[in-house]
mmCIF file with all atom_site columns, C-alpha atoms in Angstrom:
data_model
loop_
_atom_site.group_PDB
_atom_site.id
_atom_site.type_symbol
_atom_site.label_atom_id
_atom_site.label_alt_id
_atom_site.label_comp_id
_atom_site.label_asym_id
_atom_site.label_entity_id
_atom_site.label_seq_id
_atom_site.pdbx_PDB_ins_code
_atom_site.Cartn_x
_atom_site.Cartn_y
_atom_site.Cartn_z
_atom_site.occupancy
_atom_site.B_iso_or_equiv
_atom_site.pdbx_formal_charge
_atom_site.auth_seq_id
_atom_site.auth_comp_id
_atom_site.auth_asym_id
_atom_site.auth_atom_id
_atom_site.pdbx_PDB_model_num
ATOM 1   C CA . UNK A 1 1   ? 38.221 0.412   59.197 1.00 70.00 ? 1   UNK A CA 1
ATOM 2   C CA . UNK A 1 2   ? 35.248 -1.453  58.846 1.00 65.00 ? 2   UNK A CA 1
ATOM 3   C CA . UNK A 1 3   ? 33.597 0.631   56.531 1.00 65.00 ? 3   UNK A CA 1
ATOM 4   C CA . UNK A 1 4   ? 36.076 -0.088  54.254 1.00 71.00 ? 4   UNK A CA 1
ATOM 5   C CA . UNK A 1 5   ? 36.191 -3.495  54.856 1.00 70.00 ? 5   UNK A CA 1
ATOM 6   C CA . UNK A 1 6   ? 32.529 -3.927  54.038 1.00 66.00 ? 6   UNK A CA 1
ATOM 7   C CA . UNK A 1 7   ? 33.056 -1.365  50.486 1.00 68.00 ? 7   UNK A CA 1
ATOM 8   C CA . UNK A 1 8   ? 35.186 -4.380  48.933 1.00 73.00 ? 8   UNK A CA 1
ATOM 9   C CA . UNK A 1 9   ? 33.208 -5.336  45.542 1.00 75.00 ? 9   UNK A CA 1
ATOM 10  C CA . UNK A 1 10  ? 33.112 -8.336  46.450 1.00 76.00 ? 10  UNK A CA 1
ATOM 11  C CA . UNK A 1 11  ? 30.582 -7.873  49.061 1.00 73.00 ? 11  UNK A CA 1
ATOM 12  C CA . UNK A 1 12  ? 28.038 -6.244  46.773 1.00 72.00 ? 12  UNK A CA 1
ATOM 13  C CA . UNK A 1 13  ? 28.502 -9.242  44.414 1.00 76.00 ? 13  UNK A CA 1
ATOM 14  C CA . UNK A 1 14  ? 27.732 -11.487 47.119 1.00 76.00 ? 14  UNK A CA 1
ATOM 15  C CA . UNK A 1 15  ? 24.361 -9.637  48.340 1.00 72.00 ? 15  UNK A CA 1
ATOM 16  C CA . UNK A 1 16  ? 23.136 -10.840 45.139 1.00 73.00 ? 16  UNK A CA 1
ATOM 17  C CA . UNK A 1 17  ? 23.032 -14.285 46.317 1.00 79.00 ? 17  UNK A CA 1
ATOM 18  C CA . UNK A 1 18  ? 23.190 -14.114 50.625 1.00 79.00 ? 18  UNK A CA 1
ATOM 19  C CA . UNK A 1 19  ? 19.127 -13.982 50.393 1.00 77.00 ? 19  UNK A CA 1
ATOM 20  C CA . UNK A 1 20  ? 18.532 -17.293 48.039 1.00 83.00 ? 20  UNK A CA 1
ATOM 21  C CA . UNK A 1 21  ? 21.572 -18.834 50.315 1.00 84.00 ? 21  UNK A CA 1
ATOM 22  C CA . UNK A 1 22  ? 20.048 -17.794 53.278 1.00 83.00 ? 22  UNK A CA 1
ATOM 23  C CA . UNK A 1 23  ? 16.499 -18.754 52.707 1.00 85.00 ? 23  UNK A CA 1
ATOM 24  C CA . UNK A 1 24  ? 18.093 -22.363 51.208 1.00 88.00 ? 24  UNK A CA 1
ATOM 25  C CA . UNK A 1 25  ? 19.488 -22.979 54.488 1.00 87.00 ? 25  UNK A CA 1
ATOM 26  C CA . UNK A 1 26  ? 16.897 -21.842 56.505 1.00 88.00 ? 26  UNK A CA 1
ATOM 27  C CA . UNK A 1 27  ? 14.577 -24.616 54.414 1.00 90.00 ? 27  UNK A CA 1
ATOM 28  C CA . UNK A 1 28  ? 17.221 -27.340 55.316 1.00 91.00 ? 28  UNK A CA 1
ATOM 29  C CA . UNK A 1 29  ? 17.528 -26.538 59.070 1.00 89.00 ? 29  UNK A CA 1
ATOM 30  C CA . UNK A 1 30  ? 13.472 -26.596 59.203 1.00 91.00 ? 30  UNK A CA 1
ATOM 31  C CA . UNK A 1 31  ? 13.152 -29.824 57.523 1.00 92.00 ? 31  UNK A CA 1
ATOM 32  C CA . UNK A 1 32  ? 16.014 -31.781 59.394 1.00 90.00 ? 32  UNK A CA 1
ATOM 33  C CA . UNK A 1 33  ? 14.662 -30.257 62.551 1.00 90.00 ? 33  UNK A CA 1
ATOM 34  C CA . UNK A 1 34  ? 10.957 -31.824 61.668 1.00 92.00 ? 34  UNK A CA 1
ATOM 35  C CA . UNK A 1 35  ? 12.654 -34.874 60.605 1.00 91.00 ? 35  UNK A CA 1
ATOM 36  C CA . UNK A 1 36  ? 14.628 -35.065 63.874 1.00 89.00 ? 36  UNK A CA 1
ATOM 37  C CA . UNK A 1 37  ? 11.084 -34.422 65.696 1.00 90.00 ? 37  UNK A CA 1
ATOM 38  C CA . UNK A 1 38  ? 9.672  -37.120 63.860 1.00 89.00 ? 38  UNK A CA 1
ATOM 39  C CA . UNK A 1 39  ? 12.366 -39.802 64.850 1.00 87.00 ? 39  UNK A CA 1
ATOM 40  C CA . UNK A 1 40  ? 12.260 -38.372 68.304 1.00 85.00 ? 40  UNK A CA 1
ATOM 41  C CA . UNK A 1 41  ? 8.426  -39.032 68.738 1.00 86.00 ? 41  UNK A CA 1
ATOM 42  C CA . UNK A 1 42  ? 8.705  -42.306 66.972 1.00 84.00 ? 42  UNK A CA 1
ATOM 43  C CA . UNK A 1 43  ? 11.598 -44.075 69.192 1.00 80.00 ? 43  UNK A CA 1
ATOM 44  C CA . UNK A 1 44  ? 10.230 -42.471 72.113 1.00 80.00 ? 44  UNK A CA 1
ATOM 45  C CA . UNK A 1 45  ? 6.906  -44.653 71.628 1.00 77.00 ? 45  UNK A CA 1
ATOM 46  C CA . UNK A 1 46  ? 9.067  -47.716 70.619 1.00 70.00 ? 46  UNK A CA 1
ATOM 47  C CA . UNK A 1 47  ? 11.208 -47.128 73.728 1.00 60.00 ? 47  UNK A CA 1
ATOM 48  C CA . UNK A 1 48  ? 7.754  -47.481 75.843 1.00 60.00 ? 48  UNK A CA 1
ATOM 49  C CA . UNK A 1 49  ? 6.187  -50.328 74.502 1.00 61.00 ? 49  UNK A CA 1
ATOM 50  C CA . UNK A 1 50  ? 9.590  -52.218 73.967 1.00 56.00 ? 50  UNK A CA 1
ATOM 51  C CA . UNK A 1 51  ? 10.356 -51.586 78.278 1.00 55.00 ? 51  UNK A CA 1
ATOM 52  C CA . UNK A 1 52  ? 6.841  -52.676 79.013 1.00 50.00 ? 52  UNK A CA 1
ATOM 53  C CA . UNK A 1 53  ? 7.261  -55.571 76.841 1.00 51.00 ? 53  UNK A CA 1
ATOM 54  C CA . UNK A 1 54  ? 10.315 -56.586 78.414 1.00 57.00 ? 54  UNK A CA 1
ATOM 55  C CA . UNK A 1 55  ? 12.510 -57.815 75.494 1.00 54.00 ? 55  UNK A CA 1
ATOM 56  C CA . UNK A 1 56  ? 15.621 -58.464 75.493 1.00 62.00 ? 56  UNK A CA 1
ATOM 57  C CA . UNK A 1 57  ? 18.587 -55.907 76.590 1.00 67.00 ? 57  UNK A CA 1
ATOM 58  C CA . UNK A 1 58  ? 20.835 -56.183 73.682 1.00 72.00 ? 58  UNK A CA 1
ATOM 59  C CA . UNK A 1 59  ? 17.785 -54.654 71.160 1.00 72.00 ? 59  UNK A CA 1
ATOM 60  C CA . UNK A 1 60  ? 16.367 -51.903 74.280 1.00 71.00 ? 60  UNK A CA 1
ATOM 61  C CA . UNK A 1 61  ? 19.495 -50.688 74.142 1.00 76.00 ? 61  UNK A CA 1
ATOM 62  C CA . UNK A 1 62  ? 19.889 -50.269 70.193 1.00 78.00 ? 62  UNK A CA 1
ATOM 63  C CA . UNK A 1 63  ? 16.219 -48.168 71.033 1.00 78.00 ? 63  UNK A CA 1
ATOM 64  C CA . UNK A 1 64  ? 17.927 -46.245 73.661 1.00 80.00 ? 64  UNK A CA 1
ATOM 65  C CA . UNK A 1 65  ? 20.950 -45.421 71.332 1.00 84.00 ? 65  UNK A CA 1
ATOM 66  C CA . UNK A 1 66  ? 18.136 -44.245 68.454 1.00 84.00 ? 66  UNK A CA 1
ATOM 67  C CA . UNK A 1 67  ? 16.671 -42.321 70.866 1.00 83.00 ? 67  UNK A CA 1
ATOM 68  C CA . UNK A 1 68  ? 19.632 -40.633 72.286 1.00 87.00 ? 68  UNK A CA 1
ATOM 69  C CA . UNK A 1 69  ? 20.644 -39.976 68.329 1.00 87.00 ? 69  UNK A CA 1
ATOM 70  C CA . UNK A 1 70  ? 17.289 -38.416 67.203 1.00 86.00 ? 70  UNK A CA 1
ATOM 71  C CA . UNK A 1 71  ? 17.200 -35.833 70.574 1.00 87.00 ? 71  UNK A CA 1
ATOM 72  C CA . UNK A 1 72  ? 20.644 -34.604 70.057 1.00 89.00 ? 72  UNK A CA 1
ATOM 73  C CA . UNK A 1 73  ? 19.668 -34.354 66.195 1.00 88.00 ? 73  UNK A CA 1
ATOM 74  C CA . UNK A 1 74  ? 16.692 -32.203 67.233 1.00 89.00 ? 74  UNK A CA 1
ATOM 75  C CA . UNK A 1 75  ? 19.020 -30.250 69.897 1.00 90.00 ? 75  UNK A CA 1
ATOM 76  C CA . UNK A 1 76  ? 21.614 -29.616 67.482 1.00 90.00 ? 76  UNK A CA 1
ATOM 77  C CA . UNK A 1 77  ? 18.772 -28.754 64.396 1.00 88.00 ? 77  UNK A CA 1
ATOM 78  C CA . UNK A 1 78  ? 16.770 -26.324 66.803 1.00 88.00 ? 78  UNK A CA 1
ATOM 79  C CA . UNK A 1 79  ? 19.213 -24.611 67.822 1.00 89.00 ? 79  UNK A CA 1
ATOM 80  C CA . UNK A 1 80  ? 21.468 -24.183 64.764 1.00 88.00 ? 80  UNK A CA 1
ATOM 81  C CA . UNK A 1 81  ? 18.135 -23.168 63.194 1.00 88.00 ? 81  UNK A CA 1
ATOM 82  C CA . UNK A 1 82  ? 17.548 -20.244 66.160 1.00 89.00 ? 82  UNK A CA 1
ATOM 83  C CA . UNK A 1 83  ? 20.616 -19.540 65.864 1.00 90.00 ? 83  UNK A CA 1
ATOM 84  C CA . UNK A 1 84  ? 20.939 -18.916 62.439 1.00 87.00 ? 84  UNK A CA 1
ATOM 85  C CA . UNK A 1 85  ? 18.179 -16.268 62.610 1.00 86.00 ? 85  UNK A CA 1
ATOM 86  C CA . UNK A 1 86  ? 20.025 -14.263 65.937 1.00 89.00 ? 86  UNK A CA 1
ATOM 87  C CA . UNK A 1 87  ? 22.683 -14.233 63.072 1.00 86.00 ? 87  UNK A CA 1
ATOM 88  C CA . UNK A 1 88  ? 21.063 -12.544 60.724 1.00 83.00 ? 88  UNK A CA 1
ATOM 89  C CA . UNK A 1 89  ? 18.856 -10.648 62.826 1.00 86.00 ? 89  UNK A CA 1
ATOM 90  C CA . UNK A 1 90  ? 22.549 -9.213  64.195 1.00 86.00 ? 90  UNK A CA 1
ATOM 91  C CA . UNK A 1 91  ? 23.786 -8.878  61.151 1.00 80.00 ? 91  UNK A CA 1
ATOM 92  C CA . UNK A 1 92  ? 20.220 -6.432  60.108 1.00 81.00 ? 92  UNK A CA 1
ATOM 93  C CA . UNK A 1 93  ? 21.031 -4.483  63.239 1.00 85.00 ? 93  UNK A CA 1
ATOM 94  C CA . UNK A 1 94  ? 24.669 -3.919  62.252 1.00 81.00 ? 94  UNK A CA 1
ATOM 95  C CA . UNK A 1 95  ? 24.128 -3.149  58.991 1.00 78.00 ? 95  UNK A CA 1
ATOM 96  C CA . UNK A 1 96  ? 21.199 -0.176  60.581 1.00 81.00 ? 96  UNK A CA 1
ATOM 97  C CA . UNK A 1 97  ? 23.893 0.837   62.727 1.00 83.00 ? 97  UNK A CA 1
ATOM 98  C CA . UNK A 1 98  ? 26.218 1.715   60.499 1.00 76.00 ? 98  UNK A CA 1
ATOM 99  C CA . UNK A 1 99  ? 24.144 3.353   58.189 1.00 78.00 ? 99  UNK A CA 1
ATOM 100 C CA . UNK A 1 100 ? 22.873 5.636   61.309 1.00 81.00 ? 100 UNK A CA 1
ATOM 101 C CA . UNK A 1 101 ? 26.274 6.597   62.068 1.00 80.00 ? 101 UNK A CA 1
ATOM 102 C CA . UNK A 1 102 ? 27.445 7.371   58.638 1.00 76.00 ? 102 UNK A CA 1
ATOM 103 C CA . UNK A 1 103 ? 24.211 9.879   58.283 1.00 80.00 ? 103 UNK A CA 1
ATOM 104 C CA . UNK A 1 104 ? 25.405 10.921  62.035 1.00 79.00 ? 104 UNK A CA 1
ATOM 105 C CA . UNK A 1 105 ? 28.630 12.225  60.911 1.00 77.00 ? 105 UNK A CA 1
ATOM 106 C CA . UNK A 1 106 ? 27.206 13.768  57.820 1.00 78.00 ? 106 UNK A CA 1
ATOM 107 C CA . UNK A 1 107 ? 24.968 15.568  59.912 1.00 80.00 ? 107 UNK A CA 1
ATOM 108 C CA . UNK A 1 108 ? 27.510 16.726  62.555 1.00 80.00 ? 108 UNK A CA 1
ATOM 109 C CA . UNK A 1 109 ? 29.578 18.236  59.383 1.00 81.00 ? 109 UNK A CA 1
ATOM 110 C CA . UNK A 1 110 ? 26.526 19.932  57.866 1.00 81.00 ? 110 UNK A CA 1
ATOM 111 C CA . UNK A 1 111 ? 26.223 21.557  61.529 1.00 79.00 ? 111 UNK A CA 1
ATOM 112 C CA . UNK A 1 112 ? 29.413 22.486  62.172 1.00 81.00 ? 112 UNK A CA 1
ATOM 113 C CA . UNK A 1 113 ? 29.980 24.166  58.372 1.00 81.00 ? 113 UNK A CA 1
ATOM 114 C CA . UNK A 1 114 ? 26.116 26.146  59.348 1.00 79.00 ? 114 UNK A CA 1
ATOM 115 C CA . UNK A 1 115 ? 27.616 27.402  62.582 1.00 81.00 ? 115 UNK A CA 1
ATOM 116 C CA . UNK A 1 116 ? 30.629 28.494  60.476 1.00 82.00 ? 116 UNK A CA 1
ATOM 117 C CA . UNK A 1 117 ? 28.592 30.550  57.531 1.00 79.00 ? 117 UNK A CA 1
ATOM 118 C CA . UNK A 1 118 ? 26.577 31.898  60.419 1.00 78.00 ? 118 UNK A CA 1
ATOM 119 C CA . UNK A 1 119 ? 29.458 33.085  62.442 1.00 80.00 ? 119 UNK A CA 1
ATOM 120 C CA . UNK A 1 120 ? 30.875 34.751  59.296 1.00 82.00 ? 120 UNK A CA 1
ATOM 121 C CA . UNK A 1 121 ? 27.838 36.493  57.978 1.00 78.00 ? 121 UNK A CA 1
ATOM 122 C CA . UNK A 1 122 ? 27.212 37.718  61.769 1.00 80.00 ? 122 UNK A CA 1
ATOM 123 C CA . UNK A 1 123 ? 30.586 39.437  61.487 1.00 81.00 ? 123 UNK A CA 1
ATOM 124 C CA . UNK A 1 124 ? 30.211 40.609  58.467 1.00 79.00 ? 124 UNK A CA 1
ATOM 125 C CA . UNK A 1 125 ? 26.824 42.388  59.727 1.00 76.00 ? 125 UNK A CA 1
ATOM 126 C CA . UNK A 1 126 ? 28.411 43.959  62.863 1.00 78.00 ? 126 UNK A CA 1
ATOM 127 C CA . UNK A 1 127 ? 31.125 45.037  60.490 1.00 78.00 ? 127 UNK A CA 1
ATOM 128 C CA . UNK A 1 128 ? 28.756 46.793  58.046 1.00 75.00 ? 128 UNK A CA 1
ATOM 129 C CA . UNK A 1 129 ? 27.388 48.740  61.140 1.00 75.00 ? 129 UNK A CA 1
ATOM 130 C CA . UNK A 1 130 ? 29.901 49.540  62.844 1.00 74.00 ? 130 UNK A CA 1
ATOM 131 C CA . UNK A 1 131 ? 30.984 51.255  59.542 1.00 69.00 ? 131 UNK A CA 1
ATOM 132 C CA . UNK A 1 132 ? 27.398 52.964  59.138 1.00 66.00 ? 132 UNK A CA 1
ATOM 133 C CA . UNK A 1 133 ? 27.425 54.911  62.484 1.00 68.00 ? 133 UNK A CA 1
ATOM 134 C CA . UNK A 1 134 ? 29.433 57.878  61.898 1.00 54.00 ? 134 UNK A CA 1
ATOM 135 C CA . UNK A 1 135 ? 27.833 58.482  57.925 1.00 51.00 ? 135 UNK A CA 1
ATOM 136 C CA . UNK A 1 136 ? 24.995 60.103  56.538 1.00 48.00 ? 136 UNK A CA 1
ATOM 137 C CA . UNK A 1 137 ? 25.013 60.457  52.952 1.00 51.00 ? 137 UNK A CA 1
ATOM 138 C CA . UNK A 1 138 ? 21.375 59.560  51.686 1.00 50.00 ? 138 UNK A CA 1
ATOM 139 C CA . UNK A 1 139 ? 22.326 57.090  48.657 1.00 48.00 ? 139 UNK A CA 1
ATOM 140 C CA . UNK A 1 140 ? 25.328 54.972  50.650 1.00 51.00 ? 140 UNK A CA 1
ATOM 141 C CA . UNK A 1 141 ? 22.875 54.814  53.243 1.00 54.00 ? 141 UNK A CA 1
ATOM 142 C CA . UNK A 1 142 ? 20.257 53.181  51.539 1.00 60.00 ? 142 UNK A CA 1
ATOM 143 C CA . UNK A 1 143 ? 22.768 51.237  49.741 1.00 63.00 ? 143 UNK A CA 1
ATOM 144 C CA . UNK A 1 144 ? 24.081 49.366  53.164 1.00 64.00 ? 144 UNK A CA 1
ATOM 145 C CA . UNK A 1 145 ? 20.720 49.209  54.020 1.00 66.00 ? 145 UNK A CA 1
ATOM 146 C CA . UNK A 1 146 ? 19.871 46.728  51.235 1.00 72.00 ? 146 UNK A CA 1
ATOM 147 C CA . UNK A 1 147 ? 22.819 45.181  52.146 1.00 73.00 ? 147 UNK A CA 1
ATOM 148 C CA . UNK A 1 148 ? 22.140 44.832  55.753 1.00 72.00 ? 148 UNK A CA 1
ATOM 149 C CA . UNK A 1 149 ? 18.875 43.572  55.043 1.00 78.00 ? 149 UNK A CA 1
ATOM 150 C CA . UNK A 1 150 ? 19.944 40.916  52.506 1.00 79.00 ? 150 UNK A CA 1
ATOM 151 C CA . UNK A 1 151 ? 22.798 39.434  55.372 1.00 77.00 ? 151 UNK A CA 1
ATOM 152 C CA . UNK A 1 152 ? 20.143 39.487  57.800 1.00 79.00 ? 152 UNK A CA 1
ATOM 153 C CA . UNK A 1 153 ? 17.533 37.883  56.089 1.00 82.00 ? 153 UNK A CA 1
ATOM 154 C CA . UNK A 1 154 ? 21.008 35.229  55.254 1.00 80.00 ? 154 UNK A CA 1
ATOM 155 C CA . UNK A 1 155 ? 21.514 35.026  58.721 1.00 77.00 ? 155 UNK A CA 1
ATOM 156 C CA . UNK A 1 156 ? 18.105 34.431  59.518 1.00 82.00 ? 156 UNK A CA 1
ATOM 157 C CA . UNK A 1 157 ? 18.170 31.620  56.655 1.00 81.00 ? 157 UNK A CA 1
ATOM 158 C CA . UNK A 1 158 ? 20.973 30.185  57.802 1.00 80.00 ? 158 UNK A CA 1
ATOM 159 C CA . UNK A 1 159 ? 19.789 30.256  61.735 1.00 81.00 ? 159 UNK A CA 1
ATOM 160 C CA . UNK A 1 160 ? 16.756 28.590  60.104 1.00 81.00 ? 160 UNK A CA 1
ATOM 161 C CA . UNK A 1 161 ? 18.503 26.023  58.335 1.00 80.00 ? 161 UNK A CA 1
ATOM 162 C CA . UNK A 1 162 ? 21.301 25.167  61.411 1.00 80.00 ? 162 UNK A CA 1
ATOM 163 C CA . UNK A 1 163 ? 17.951 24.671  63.548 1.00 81.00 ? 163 UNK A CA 1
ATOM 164 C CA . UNK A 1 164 ? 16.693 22.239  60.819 1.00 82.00 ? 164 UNK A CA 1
ATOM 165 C CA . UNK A 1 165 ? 19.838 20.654  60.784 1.00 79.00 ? 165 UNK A CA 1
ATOM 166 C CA . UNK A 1 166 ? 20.151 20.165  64.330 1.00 77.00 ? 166 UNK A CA 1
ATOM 167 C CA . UNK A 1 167 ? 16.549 18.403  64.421 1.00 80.00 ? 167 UNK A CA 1
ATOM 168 C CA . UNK A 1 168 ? 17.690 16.089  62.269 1.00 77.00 ? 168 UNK A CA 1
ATOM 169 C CA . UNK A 1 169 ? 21.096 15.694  63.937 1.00 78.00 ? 169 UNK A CA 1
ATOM 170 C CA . UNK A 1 170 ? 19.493 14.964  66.976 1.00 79.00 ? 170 UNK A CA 1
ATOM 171 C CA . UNK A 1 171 ? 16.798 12.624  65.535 1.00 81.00 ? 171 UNK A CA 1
ATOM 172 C CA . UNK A 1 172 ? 19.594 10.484  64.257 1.00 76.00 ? 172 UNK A CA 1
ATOM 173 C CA . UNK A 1 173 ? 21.213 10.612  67.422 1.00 80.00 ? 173 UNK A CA 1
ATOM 174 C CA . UNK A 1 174 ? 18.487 9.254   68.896 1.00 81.00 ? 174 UNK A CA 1
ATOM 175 C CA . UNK A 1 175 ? 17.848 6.789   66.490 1.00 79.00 ? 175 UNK A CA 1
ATOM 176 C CA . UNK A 1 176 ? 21.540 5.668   66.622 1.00 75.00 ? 176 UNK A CA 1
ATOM 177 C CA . UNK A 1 177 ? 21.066 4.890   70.626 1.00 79.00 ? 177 UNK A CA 1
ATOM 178 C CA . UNK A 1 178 ? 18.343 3.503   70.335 1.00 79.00 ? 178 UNK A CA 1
ATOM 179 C CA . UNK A 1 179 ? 20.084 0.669   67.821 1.00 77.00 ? 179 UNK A CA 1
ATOM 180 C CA . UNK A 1 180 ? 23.114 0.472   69.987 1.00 80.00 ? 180 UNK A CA 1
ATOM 181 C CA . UNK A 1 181 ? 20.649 -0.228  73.127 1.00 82.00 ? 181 UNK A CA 1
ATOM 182 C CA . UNK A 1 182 ? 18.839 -2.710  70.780 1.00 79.00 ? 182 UNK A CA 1
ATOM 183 C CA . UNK A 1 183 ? 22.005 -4.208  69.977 1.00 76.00 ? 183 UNK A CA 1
ATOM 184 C CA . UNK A 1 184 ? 23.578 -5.026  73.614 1.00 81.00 ? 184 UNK A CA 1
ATOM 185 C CA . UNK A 1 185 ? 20.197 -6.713  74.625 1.00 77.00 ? 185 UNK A CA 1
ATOM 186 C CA . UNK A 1 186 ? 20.401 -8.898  71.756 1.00 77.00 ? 186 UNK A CA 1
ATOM 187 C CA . UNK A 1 187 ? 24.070 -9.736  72.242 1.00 78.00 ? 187 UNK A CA 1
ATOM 188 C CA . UNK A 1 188 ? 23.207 -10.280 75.990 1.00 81.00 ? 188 UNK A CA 1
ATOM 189 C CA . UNK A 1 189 ? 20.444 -13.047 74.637 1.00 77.00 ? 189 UNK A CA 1
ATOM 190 C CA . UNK A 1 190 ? 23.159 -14.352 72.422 1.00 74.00 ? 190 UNK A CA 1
ATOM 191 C CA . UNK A 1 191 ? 25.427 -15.011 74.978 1.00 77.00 ? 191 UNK A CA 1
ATOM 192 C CA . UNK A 1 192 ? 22.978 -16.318 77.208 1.00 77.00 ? 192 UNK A CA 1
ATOM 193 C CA . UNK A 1 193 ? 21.711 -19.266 74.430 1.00 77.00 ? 193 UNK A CA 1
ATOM 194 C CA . UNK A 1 194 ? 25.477 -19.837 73.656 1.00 77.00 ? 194 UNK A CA 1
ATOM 195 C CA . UNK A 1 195 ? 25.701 -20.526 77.514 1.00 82.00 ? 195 UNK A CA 1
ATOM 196 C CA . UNK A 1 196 ? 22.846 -22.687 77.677 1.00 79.00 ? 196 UNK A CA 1
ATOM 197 C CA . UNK A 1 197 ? 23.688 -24.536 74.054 1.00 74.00 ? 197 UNK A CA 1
ATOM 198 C CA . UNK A 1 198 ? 27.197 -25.378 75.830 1.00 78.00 ? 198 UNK A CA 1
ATOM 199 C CA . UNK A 1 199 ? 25.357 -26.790 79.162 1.00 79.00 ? 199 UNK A CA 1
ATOM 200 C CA . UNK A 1 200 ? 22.980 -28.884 76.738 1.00 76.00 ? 200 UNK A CA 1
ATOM 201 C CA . UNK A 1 201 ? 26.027 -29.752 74.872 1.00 73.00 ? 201 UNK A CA 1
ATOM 202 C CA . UNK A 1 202 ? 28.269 -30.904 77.536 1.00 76.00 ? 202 UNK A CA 1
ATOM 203 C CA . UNK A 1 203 ? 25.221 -33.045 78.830 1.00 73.00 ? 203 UNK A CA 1
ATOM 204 C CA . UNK A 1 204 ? 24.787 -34.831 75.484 1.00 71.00 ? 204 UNK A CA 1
ATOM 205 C CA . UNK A 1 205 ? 28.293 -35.624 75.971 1.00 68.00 ? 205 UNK A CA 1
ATOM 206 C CA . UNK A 1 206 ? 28.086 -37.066 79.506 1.00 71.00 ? 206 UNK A CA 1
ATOM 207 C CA . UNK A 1 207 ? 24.964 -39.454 78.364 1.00 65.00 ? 207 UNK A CA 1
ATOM 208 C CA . UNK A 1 208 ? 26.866 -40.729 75.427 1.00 60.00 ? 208 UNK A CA 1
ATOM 209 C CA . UNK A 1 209 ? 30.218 -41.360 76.972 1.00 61.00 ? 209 UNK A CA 1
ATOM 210 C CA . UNK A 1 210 ? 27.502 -43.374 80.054 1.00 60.00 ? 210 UNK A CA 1
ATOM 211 C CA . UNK A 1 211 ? 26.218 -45.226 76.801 1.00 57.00 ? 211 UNK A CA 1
ATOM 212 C CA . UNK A 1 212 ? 29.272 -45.575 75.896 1.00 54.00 ? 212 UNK A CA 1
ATOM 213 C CA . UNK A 1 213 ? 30.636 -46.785 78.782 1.00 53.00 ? 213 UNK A CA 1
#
């Protein structure tokens, strides 16, 4: 279902432009994360020498407000910008894990039809002898004899060639766990900085509504 989902044309036209739109908004998350670092640093040093100076409340508390403003500006830039990049990162790691299981099932097919031609040539050789045992005319003789050997020398092809393909079956197998396994730890960090973004966030929210208050 997916896979078809993902063949729309309209995808492919919009791969043209998801790296410029990507790389545009990773630019603008850096910069209003520097700029938010910035402001923090800069009311953080105004917040110091304005409490040791011991002005009056009305403007310490317009510095504590800026202050408040700039750190959830650099909480919310961070981690939109980290974010961001688990996105796409996931997105890499999907994108590998279909491909894997697409060239799994190719493989699997390619196996199974082997196993088949094998089977069939096998029988076809067992046939072939079974109808050699009770005749000895010279020229027939040699003549399912060249037979024989050609099938065999099929069947050892094919043998050859359903070991190759199960190599490579396997190989992909392997590679296709090992991007599922890849996959669940990096969900499992997601989850866990979604967790921790919603503690941060609900403690931004209790400061402001004490501000507020």
């Amino acid at each position: 279902r997916w896979q078809k989902i993902f063949m729309f044309p309209l995808w492919s036209k919009m791969a043209v432009f998801w790296n410029k739109m990507f790389l545009t908004i990773i630019v603008l998350l850096i910069v209003l994360f520097l700029d938010a670092v910035r402001e923090v640093r800069k009311y953080s040093s105004v917040h110091v020498n304005e409490k040791a100076a011991n002005v009056n409340s009305s403007a310490f508390d317009h510095i504590q407000m800026k202050l408040f403003r700039s750190q959830r500006n650099l909480y919310l830039s961070g981690f939109s910008l980290f974010l961001w990049l688990v996105l796409r990162r996931t997105v890499t790691l999907l994108t590998q894990l279909a491909k894997e299981m697409a060239s799994h099932a190719a493989l699997e097919t390619q196996v199974n039809d082997a196993t088949e031609a094998a089977k069939k040539y096998m029988a076809e050789n067992e046939r072939l002898q079974e109808a050699l045992s009770g005749k000895g005319d010279g020229k027939k003789k040699e003549s399912t004899d060249a037979t024989e050997e050609k099938l065999k020398e099929e069947v050892e092809h094919l043998k050859a060639e359903l070991q190759k393909t199960s190599l490579a079956f396997h190989k992909a197998k392997t590679e296709v766990a090992a991007v599922k396994k890849q996959s669940e730890g990096l969900r499992r960090e997601y989850d866990h900085l979604m967790k921790e973004f919603e503690q941060l966030q609900q403690s931004l929210n209790k400061t402001e509504d004490k501000k507020d208050l």
